[in-house]
mmCIF file of C-alpha atoms in Angstrom:
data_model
loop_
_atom_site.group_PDB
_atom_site.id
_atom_site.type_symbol
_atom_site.label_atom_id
_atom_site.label_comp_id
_atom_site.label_asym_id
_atom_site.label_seq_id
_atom_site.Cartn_x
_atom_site.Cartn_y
_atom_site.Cartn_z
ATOM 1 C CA UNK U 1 89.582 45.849 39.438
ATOM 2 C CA UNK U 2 88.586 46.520 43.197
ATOM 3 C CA UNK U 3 92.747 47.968 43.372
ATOM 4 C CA UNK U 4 91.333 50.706 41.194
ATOM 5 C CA UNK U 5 88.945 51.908 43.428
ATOM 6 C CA UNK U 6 91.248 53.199 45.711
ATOM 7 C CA UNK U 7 93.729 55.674 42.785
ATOM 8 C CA UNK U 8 93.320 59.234 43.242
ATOM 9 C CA UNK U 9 94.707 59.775 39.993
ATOM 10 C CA UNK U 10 94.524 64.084 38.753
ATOM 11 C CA UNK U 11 93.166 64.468 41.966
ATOM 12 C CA UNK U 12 94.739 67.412 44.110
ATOM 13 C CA UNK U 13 95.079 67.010 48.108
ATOM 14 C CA UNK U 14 95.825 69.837 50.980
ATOM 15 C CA UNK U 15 97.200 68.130 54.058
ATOM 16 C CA UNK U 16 98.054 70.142 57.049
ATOM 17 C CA UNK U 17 100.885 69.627 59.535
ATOM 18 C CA UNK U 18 102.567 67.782 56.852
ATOM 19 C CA UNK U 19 105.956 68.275 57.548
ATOM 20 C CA UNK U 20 106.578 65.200 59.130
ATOM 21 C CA UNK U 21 104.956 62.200 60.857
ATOM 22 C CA UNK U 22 101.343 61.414 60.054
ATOM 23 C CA UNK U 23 100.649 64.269 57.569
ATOM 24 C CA UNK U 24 103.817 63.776 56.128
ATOM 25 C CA UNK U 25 102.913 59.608 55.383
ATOM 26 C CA UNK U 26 99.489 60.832 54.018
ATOM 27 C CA UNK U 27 100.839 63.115 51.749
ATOM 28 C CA UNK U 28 102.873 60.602 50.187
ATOM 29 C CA UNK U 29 100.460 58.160 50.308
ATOM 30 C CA UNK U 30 98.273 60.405 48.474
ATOM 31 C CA UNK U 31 101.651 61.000 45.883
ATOM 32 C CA UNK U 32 101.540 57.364 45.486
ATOM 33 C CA UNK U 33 98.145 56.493 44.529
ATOM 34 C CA UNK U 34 98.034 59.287 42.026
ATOM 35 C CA UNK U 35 97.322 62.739 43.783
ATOM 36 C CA UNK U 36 99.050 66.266 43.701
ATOM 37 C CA UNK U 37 99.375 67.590 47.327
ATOM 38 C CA UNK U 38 99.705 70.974 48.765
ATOM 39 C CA UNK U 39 101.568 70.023 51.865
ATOM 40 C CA UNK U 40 101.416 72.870 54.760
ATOM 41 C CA UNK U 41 103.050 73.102 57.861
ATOM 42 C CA UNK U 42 105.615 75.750 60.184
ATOM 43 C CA UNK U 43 108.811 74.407 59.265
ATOM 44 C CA UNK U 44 109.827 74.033 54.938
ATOM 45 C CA UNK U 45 112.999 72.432 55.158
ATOM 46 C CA UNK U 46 110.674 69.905 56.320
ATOM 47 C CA UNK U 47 108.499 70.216 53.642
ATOM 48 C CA UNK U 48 111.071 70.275 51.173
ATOM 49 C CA UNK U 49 112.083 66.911 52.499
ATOM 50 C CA UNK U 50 108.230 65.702 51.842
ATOM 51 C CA UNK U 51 108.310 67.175 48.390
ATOM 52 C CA UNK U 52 110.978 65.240 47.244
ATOM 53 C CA UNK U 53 109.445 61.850 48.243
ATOM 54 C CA UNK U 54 105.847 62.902 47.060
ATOM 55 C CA UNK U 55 107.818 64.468 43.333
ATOM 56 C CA UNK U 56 109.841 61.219 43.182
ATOM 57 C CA UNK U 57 106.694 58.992 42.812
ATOM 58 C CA UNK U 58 105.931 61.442 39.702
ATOM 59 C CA UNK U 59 103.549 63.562 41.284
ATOM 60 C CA UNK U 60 103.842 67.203 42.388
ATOM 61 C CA UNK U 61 104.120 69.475 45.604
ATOM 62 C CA UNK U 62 103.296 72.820 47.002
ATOM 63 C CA UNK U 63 104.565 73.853 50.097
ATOM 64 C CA UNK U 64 103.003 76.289 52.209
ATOM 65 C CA UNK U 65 105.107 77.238 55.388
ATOM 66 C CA UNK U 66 102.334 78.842 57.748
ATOM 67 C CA UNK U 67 101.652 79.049 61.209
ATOM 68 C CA UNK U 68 98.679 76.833 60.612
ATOM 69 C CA UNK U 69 97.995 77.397 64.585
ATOM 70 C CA UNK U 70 96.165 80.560 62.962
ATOM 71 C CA UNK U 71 92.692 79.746 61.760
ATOM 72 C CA UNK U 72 92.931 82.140 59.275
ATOM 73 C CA UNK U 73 96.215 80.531 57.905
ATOM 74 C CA UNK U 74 95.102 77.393 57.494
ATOM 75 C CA UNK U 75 91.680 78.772 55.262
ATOM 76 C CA UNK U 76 94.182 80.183 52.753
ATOM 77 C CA UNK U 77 95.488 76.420 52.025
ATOM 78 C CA UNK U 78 91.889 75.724 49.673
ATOM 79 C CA UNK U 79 92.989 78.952 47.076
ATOM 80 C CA UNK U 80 96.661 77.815 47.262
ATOM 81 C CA UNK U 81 95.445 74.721 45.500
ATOM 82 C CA UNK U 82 93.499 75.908 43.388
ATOM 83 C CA UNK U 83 96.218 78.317 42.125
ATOM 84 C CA UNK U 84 98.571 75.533 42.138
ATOM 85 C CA UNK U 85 96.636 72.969 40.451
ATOM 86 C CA UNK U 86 93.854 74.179 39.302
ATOM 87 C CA UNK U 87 91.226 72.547 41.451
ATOM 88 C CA UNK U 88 90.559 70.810 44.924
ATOM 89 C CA UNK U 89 89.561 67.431 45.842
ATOM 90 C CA UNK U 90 90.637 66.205 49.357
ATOM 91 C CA UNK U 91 91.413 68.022 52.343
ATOM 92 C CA UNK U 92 93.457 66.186 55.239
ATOM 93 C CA UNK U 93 92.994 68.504 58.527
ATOM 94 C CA UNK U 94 95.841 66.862 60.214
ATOM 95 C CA UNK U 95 97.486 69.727 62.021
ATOM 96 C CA UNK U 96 96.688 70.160 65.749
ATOM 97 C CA UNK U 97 98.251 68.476 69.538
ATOM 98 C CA UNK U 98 98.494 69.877 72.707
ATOM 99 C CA UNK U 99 100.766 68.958 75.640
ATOM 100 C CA UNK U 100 99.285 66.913 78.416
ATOM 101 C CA UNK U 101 99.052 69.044 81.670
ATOM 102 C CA UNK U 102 97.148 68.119 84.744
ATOM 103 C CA UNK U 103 93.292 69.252 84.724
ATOM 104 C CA UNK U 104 93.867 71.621 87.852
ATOM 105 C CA UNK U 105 96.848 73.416 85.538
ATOM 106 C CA UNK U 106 94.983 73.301 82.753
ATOM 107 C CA UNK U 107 94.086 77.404 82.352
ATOM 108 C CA UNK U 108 91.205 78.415 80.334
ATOM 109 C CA UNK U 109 93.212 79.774 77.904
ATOM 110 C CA UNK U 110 95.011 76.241 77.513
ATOM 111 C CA UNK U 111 91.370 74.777 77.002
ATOM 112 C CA UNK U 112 90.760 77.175 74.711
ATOM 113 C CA UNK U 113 93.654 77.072 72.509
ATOM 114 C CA UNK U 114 93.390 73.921 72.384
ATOM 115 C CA UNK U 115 90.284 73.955 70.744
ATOM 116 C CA UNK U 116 91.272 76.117 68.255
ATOM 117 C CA UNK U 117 94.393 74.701 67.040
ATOM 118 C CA UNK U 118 92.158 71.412 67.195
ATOM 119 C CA UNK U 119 89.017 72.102 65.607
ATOM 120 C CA UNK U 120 88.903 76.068 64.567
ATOM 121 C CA UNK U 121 91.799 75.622 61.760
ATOM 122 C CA UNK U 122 89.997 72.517 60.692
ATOM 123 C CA UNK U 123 86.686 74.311 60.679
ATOM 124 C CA UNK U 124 88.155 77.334 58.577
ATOM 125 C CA UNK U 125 89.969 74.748 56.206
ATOM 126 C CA UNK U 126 86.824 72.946 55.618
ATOM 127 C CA UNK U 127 84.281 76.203 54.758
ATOM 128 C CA UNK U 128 86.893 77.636 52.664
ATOM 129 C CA UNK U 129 87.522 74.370 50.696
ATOM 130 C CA UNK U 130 84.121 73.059 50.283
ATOM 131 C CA UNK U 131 83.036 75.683 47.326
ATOM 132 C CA UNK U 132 86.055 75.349 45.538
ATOM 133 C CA UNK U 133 85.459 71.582 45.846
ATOM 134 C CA UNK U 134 82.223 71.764 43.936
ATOM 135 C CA UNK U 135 83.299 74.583 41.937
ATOM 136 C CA UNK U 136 86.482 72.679 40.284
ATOM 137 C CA UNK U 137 85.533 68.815 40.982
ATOM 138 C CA UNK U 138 81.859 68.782 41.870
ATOM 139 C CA UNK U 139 82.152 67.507 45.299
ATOM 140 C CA UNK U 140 85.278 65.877 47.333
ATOM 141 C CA UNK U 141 86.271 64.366 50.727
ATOM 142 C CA UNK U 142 87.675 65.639 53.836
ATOM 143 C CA UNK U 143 89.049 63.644 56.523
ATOM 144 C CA UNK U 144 90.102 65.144 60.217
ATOM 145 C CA UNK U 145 92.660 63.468 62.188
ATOM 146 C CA UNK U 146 91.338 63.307 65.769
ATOM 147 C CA UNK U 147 92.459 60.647 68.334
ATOM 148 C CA UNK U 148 91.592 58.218 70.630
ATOM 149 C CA UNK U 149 91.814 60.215 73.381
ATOM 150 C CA UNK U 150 88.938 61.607 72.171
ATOM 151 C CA UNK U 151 86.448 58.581 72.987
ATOM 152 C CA UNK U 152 89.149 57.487 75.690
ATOM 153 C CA UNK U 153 89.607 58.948 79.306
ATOM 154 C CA UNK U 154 93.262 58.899 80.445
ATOM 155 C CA UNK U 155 94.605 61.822 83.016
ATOM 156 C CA UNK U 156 96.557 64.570 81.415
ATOM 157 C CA UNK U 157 94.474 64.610 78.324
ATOM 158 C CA UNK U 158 91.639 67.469 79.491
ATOM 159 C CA UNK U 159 92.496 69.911 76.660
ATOM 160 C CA UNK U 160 94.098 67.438 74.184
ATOM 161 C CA UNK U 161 90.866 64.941 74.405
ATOM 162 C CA UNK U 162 88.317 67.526 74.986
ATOM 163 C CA UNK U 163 89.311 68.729 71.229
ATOM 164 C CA UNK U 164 89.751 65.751 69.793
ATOM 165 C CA UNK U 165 86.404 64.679 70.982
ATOM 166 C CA UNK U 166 84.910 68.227 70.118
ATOM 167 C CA UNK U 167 86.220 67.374 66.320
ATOM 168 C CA UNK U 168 85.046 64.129 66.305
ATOM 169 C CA UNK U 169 81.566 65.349 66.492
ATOM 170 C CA UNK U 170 82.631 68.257 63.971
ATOM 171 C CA UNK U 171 83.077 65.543 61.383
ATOM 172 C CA UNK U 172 79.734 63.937 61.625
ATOM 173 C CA UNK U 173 77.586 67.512 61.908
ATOM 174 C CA UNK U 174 79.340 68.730 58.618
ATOM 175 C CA UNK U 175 79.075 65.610 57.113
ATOM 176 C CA UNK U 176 75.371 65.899 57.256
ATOM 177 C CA UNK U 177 75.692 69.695 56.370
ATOM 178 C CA UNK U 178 77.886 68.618 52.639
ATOM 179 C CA UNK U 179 76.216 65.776 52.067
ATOM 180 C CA UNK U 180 75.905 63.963 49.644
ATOM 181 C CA UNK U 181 78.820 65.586 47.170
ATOM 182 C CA UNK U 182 81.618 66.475 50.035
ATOM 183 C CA UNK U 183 82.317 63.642 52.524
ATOM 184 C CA UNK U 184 83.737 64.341 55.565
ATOM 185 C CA UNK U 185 85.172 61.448 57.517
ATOM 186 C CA UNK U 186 87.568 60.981 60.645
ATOM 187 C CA UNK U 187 90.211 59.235 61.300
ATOM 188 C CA UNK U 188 90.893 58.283 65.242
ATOM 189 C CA UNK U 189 94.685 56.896 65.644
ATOM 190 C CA UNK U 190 95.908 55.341 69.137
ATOM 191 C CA UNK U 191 99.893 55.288 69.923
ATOM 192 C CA UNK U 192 101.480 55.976 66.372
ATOM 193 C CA UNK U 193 105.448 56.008 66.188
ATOM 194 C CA UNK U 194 105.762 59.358 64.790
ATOM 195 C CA UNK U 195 108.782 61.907 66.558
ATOM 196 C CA UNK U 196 105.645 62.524 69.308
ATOM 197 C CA UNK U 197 106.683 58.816 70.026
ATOM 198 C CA UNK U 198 110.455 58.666 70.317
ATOM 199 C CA UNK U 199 111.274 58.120 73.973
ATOM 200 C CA UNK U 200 108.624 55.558 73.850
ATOM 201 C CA UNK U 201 110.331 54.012 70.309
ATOM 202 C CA UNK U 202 114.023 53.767 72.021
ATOM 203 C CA UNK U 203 113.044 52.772 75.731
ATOM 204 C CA UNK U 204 111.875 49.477 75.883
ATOM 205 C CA UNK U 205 110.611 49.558 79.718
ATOM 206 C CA UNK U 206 108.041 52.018 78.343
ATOM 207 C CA UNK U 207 107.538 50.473 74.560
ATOM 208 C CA UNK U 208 106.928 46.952 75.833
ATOM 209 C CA UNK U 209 104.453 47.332 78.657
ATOM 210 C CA UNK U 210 102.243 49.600 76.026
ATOM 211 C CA UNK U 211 102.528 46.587 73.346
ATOM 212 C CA UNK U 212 101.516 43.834 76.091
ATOM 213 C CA UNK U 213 98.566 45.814 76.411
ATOM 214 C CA UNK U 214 97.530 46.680 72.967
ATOM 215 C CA UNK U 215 95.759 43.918 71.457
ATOM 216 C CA UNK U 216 97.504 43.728 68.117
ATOM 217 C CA UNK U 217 100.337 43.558 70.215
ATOM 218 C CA UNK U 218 102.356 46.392 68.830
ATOM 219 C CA UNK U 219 102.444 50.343 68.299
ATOM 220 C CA UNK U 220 101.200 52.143 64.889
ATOM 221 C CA UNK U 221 103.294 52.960 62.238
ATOM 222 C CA UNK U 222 102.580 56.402 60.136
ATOM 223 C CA UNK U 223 101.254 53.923 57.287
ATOM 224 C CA UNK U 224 98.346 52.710 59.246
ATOM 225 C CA UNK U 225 97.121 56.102 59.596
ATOM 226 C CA UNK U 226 97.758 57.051 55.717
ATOM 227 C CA UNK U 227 96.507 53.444 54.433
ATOM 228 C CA UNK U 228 93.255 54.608 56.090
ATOM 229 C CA UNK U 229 93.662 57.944 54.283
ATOM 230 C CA UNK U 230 93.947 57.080 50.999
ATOM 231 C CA UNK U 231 90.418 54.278 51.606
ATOM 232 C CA UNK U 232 88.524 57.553 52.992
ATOM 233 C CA UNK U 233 89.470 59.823 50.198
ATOM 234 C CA UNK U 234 89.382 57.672 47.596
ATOM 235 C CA UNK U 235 85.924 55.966 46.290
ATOM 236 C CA UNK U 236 86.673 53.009 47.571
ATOM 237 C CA UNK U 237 85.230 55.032 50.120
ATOM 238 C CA UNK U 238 82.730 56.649 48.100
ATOM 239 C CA UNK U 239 79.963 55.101 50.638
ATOM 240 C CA UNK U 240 80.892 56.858 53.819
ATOM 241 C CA UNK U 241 80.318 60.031 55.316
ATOM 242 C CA UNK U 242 80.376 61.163 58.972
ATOM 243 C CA UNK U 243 82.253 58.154 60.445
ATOM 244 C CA UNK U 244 85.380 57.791 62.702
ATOM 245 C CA UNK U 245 87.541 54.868 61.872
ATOM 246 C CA UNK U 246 89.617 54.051 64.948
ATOM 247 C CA UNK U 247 92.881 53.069 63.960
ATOM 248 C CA UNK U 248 94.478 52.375 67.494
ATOM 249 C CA UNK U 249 95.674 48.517 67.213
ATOM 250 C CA UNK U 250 92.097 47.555 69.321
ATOM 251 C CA UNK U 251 92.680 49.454 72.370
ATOM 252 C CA UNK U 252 89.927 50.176 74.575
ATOM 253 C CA UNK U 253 92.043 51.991 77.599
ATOM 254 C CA UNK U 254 94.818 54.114 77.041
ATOM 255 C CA UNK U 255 97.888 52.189 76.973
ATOM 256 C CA UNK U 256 100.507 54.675 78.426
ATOM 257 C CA UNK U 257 99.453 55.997 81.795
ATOM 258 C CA UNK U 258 101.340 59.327 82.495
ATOM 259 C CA UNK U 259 102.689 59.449 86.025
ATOM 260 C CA UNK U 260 99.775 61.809 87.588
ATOM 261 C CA UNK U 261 98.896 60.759 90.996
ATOM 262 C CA UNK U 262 95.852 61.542 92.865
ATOM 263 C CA UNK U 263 95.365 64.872 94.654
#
């Protein structure tokens, strides 16, 4: 059955920045098609809110409350599931934003911050995972969250898109360095109604006008994003490695200008 192909039954799962919106629906996601998930983010009651939904589909949790903002944080996540579980299968590097600024406040230090929290964490989640990986399952999958403003040029974005593009290209230069037994795979959402989303959710003046513009004629819901999760980590994916699938409703333009004018 082709259905089949996308279980992740006894498999075990870190996501990052699970606490809530996108990691948060991938982690149950995960729960639901047969995974056990360390879920990791800043705040546990939180987490303890994700547990329950991922232990009420009959699968279990970890939490990790970290400042995953700390590289070094975030490579302790691949022994916690091993401890936990006993092995290590996917890893969702999830965790990461930055506030849009304009380029000429934009400090160094922003730029570089930025990149860490973007693509440094990731980095030290994916060396530290990838021998456990073929250690305890003989291979596995990660997938890195980026974003469209990573392909897409909007004002505001300088630090934010800069590191999403920067992990973007991370994904395909360790896919060809794990290949073929770890996968590593990116996922590229546009305008997703998480809680980064909610003045845009409850004001229609700004909701509509971004809708009207996006082809599929309406914003993302956390599910799109996991949905895509589970087909990457799963092998109904098997066949991939190094790709970004852009999950952004068909935009090719950002479709929420921020109010920057010209200098």
């Amino acid at each position: 059955m082709i259905l089949d192909r996308f279980r992740l039954d006894n498999s075990v799962a870190v996501v990052t920045g699970a606490g809530r919106g996108l990691g948060a629906a991938i982690a149950v996601a995960f729960a639901e098609a047969g995974a056990d998930v360390v879920i990791a983010a800043r705040t546990r009651s939180q987490l303890e809110a994700v547990a329950e939904q991922v232990e009420s589909t009959g699968r279990r949790a970890h939490i990790v409350a970290a400042d995953l903002a700390h590289p070094e944080e975030t490579a302790k996540l691949a022994a916690e599931a091993v401890d936990a579980f006993g092995r290590l299968d996917i890893v969702v590097n999830n965790v990461g934003g930055t506030m849009p600024n304009m380029l000429l406040a934009t400090s160094a230090k922003d730029l570089k911050d930025a990149l860490t929290f973007n693509v440094v964490t990731a980095h030290a989640l994916t060396t530290a995972a990838a021998p456990l990986m073929l250690e305890h399952a003989g291979g596995g999958s990660v997938i890195n969250i980026t974003s469209t403003m990573g392909r897409l040029a909007g004002r505001g974005f300088a630090a934010y898109g800069t590191a999403k593009a920067a992990l973007a290209h991370y994904t395909r230069l360790a896919a060809m360095d794990l290949c073929p037994k770890i996968r590593v795979n990116g996922i590229a959402p546009g305008s997703i109604l998480t809680s980064a989303l909610d003045v845009v959710a409850s004001n229609d003046e700004l909701r509509e006008p971004m809708e009207k513009v996006t082809p599929m004629r309406r914003l993302g819901d956390p599910t799109d994003i996991a949905a895509a999760a589970v087909y990457l980590a799963s092998p109904a994916g098997s066949y991939l490695t190094g790709k970004i699938l852009e999950v952004d409703g068909g935009i090719t333009f950002p479709n929420l200008d921020l109010p920057i004018p010209d200098l």
